[in-house]
Amino acid sequence: MGIFSSTIQCDISLWGIVVILIQGYFLQEVRAADVASLHDTVQRRLNTSGANEYTPQFTGTPYKVEVLENIPVGSAIFQVSAVDGDRGENGRVSYVLLQGTQNFEVDENTGLIKTRSFLDREMADHEMLLVEAHDHGTPHKSTVVKVPVHILDVNDNAPVFSKDIYRSGIWDGSRVGQVAMRQINAFDADVGSNAELSYSLVHSNNPTCHNLSIDPKSGVIRVAHQLNEEGAFHISPCKASVIATDGGVPPLSSTAKVIIEIVTINDII
Ligand SMILES: [Ca+2]
Ligand SMILES: [Ca+2]
Ligand SMILES: [Ca+2]
Ligand SMILES: [Ca+2]
């Protein structure tokens, strides 16, 4: 600025006019160049003066977390992070969990999120955490971020039958394919393959049960072979266990009892 100042003090001459024009252009360029960094410059001056200028800003958002429902208590599942452009206490960031405190906790200093209780997808398959980041200025500045947690299924439920014992009766002259029992039903609280059930009949070489078959998907029991080929006076009932097995790895299963009486023509007479 010394050169320009001494030039301006000269008498107005052609040279002086040129210099003034150059000075004006130069200053204009300087102003333009400073526009981009003007904000930062102001911020730095404010920071050095002790003002709490910046609000903490979370990085890497939006957040999304997936966790298996059988994760042990105390496991780390995610870490949030926020930055603050101030110095000292004005820029020191701490974290607070505002929502989701029953099952989760956040480390005040690191932003590390851990489980603090057992999770159960069958109770809730999704939880929205709200984490606040605040600095230690006076007054402090803060911001809140959402951390959606999706709880993924584990095969932790065995099938449950609607009854302990299923009973039915069928005439010994029934044709092959005729339904002998259609009430078998089991429910599995898991989802996907962990809840896909297949049914099977298990018996101790019961000859009547040999003539029946169960549909593995529907659980419907039908006549597979003619029940009374030899015209027996009485046919003992089919007493078996029905097993429902899910498609989990490893699979889980449950058992109920099945009793199917065979009514012969002699029983009716
Ligand atoms: Ca700050
Ligand atoms: Ca569960
Ligand atoms: Ca489950
Ligand atoms: Ca299951």
PDB file of N, CA and C and ligand atoms in Angstrom, residues 155 157-158 188 190 194-195 246 252, ligand 4:
ATOM      1  N   ASN A 155     -33.034 -67.212  14.313  1.00  0.00           N
ATOM      2  CA  ASN A 155     -33.989 -68.301  14.544  1.00  0.00           C
ATOM      3  C   ASN A 155     -33.996 -68.685  16.020  1.00  0.00           C
ATOM      4  N   ASN A 157     -37.031 -68.912  17.794  1.00  0.00           N
ATOM      5  CA  ASN A 157     -38.366 -69.399  18.181  1.00  0.00           C
ATOM      6  C   ASN A 157     -38.652 -70.726  17.492  1.00  0.00           C
ATOM      7  N   ALA A 158     -39.037 -71.713  18.299  1.00  0.00           N
ATOM      8  CA  ALA A 158     -39.466 -72.991  17.736  1.00  0.00           C
ATOM      9  C   ALA A 158     -40.933 -72.885  17.315  1.00  0.00           C
ATOM     10  N   ASP A 188     -44.833 -70.018  13.816  1.00  0.00           N
ATOM     11  CA  ASP A 188     -43.442 -69.710  14.177  1.00  0.00           C
ATOM     12  C   ASP A 188     -43.290 -68.188  14.178  1.00  0.00           C
ATOM     13  N   ASP A 190     -40.726 -66.290  14.138  1.00  0.00           N
ATOM     14  CA  ASP A 190     -39.641 -65.696  13.359  1.00  0.00           C
ATOM     15  C   ASP A 190     -40.155 -65.292  11.972  1.00  0.00           C
ATOM     16  N   ASN A 194     -36.637 -68.802   8.683  1.00  0.00           N
ATOM     17  CA  ASN A 194     -36.689 -69.178  10.110  1.00  0.00           C
ATOM     18  C   ASN A 194     -38.105 -69.511  10.567  1.00  0.00           C
ATOM     19  N   ALA A 195     -39.098 -69.169   9.723  1.00  0.00           N
ATOM     20  CA  ALA A 195     -40.492 -69.441  10.084  1.00  0.00           C
ATOM     21  C   ALA A 195     -41.179 -70.341   9.060  1.00  0.00           C
ATOM     22  N   ASP A 246     -38.731 -75.826  11.462  1.00  0.00           N
ATOM     23  CA  ASP A 246     -38.544 -74.591  10.678  1.00  0.00           C
ATOM     24  C   ASP A 246     -37.304 -74.705   9.793  1.00  0.00           C
ATOM     25  N   LEU A 252     -35.203 -75.517  14.294  1.00  0.00           N
ATOM     26  CA  LEU A 252     -35.881 -75.804  15.561  1.00  0.00           C
ATOM     27  C   LEU A 252     -37.166 -76.537  15.239  1.00  0.00           C
TER      28      LEU A 252
HETATM   29 CA    CA B   4     -38.194 -70.409  13.987  1.00  0.00          CA
END
